[in-house]
CSV table of C-alpha atoms in Angstrom, one decimal:
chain,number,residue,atom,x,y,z
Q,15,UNK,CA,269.5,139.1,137.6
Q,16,UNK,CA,269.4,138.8,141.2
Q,17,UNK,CA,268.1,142.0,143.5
Q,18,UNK,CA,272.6,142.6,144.4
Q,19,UNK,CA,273.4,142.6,140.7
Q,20,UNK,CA,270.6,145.0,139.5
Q,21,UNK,CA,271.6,147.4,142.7
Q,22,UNK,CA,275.5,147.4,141.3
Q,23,UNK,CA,274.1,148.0,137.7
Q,24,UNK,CA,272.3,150.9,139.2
Q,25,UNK,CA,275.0,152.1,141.1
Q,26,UNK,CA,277.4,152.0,138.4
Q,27,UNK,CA,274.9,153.5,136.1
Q,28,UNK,CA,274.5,156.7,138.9
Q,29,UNK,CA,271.4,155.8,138.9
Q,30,UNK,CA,270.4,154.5,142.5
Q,31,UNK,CA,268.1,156.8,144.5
Q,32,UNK,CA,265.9,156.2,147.6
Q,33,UNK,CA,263.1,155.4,145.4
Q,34,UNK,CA,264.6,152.5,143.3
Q,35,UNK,CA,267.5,151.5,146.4
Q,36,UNK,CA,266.0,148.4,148.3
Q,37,UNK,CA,269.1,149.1,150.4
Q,38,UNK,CA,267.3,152.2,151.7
Q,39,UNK,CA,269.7,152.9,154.3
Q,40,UNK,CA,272.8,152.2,152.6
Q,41,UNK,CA,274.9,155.4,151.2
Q,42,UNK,CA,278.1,154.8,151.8
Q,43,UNK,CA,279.4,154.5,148.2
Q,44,UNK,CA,282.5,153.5,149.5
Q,45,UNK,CA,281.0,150.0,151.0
Q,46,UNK,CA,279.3,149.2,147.4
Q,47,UNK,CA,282.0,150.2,145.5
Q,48,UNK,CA,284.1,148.0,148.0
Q,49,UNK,CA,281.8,145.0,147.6
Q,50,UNK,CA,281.3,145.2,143.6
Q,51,UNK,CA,285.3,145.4,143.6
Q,52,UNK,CA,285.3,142.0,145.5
Q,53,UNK,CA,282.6,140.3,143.4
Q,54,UNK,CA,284.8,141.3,140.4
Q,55,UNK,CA,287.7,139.8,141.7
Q,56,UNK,CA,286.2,136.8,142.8
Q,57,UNK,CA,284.6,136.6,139.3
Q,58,UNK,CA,287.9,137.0,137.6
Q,59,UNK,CA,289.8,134.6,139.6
Q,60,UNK,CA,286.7,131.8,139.3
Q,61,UNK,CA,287.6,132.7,135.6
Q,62,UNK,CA,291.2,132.6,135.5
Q,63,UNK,CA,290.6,128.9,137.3
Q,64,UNK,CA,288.7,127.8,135.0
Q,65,UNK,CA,290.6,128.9,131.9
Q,66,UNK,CA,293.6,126.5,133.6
Q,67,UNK,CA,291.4,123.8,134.4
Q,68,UNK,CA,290.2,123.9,130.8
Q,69,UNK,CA,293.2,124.3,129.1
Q,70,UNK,CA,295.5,121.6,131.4
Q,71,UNK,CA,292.5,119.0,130.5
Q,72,UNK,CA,292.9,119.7,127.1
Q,73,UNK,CA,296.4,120.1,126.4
Q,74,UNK,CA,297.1,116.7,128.7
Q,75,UNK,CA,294.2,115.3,126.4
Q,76,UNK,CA,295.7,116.0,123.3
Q,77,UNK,CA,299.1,114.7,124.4
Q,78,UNK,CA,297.9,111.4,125.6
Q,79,UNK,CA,296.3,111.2,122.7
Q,80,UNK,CA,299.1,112.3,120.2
Q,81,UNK,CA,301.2,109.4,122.4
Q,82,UNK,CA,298.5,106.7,122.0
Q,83,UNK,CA,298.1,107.0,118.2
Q,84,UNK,CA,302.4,106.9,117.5
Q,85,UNK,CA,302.1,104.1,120.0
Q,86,UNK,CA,299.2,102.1,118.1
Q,87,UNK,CA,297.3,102.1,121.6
Q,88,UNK,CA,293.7,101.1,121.0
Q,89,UNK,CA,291.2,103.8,123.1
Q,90,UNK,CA,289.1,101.4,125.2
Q,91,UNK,CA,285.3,102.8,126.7
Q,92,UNK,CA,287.8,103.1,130.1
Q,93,UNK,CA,289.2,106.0,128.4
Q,94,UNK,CA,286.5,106.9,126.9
Q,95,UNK,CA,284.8,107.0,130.5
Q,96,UNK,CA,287.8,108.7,131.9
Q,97,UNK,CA,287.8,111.5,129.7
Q,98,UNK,CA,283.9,112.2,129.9
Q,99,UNK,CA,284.5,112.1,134.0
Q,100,UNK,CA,287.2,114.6,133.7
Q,101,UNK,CA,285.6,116.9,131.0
Q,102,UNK,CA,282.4,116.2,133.7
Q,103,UNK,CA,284.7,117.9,136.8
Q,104,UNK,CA,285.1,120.8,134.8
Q,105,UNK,CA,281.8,121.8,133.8
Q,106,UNK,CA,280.9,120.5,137.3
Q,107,UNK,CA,283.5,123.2,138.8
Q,108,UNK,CA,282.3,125.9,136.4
Q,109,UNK,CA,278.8,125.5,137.5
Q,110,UNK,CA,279.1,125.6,140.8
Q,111,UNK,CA,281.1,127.7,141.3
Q,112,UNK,CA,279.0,130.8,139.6
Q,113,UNK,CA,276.2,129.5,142.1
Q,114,UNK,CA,275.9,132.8,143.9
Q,115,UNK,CA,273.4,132.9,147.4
Q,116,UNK,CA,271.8,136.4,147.7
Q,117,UNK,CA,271.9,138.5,150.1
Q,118,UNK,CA,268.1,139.3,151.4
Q,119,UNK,CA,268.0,143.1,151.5
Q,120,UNK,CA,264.1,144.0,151.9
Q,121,UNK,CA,263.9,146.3,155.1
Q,122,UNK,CA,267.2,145.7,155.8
Q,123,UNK,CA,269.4,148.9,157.5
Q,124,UNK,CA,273.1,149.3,156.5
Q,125,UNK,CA,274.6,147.4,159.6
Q,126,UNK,CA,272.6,144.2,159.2
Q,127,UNK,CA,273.1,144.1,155.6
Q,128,UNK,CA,276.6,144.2,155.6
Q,129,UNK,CA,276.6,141.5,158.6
Q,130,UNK,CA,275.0,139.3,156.7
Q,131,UNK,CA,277.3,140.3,153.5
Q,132,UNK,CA,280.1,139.4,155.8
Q,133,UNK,CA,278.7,135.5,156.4
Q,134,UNK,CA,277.6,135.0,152.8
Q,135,UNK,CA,281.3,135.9,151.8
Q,136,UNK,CA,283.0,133.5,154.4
Q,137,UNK,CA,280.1,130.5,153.2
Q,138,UNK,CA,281.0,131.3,149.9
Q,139,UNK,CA,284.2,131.1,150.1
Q,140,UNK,CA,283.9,127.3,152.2
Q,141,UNK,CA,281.2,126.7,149.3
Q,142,UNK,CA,284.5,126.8,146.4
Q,143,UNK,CA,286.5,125.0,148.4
Q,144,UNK,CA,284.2,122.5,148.8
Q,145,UNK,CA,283.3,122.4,144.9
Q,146,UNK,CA,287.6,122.6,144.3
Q,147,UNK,CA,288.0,119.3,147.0
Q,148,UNK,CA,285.0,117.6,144.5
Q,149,UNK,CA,286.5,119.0,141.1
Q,150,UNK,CA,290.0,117.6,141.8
Q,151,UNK,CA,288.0,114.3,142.7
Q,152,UNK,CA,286.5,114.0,140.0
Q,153,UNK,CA,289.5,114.9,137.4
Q,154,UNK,CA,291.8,112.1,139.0
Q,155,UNK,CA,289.4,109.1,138.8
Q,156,UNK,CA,288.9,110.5,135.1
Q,157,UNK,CA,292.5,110.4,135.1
Q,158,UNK,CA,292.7,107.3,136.7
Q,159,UNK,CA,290.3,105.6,133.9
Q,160,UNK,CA,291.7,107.4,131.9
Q,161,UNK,CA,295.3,105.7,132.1
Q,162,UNK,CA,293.7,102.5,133.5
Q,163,UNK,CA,295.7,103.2,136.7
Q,164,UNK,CA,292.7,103.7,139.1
Q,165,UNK,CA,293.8,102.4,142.1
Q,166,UNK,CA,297.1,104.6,141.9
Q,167,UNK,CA,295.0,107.8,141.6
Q,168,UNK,CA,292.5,107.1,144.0
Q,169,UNK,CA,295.3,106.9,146.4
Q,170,UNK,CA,296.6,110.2,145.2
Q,171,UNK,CA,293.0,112.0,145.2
Q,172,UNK,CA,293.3,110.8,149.2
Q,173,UNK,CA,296.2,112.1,149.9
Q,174,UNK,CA,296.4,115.2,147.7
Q,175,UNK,CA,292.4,116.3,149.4
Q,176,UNK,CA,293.4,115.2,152.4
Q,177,UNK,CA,296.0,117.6,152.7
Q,178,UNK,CA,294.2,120.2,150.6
Q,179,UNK,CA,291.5,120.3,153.7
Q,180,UNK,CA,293.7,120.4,156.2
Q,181,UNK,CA,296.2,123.3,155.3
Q,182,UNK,CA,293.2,125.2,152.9
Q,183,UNK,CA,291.5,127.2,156.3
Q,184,UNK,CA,289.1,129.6,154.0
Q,185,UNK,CA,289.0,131.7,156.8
Q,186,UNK,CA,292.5,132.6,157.0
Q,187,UNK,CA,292.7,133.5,153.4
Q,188,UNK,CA,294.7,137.0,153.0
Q,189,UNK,CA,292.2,138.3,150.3
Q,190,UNK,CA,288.9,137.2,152.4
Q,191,UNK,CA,290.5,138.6,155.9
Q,192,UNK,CA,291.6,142.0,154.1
Q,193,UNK,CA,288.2,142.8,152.9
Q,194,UNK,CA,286.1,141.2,156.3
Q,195,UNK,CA,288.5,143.9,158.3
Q,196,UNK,CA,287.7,146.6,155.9
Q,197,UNK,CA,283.6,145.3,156.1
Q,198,UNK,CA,283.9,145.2,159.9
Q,199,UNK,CA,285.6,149.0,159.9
Q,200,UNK,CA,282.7,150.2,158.2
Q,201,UNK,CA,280.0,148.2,160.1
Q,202,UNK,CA,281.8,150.1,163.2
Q,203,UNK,CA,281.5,153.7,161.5
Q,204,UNK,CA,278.2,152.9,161.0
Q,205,UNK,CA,277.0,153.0,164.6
């Protein structure tokens, strides 16, 4: 449990005080209670993701398979290979995607910890879509084996991340520019 998460545990429990708060100047409740809120949404929608991921894998599995035994098609090691690589992208995805960077608070004041709250939210957020641009990779050359139509999906991996990069601009998301205003208002109450 990183130094953040025992802080919100403590919070939530009433019981941060001076002497066990490493965020010795922070008592606005109203900026942890923002900032566990986000983490919980974040955590929820990494979830709700996954749960997709996982269950479009499996239920596109299952059919092709369903199809492939009323159609006497043999399974090859391609498809083998295809559906370790795509069962791969999602455990990949998972992992990664709970990677959470902590925020250093030791002899930290309010203002500087919520700065640096502000650039670990905006790296984390370029961090997922990162590991999303690698997941969807990964899950159409598995598809690609898969069907033994590699070329076709490789094609369509280019295009569809291509375009993914260049509309996805993290820092224009409406959930991440809603809560930075909110974290700048409060950095500017604070001084």
């Amino acid at each position: 449990m990183d130094l953040f998460e025992q802080y919100q545990k403590d919070w939530k429990d009433g019981k941060a005080n001076q002497d066990s708060n490493p965020l010795l100047n922070l008592k606005n409740k109203e900026i942890m209670d923002q900032l566990i809120r986000y983490e919980q949404e974040e955590t929820r929608a990494i979830k709700k993701g996954v749960i997709g991921g996982a269950a479009g894998i499996f239920i596109g599995l299952v059919g092709a398979l369903i199809g492939m035994k009323l159609g006497n098609v043999p399974i090859t090691p391609q498809m083998i290979a295809g559906i370790v690589v795509m069962l791969f992208s999602l455990l990949f995805s998972v992992y990664n995607m709970h990677q959470k960077e902590q925020i250093l608070t030791a002899n930290q004041n309010s203002t500087t910890y919520l700065q640096e709250a502000k650039e670990k939210l905006i790296a984390r957020k370029l961090k997922i879509k990162k590991h999303y641009m690698i997941y969807i990779v990964l899950l159409m050359i598995g598809m690609g084996l898969f069907t033994t139509m590699l070329p076709y999906f490789i094609f369509a991996t280019i295009v569809v991340v291509g375009l993914l990069y260049t509309i996805w601009d993290v820092e224009k998301d409406p959930h991440l520019v809603k809560h930075l205003s909110e974290l700048d208002q409060r950095i500017s109450d604070l001084k």
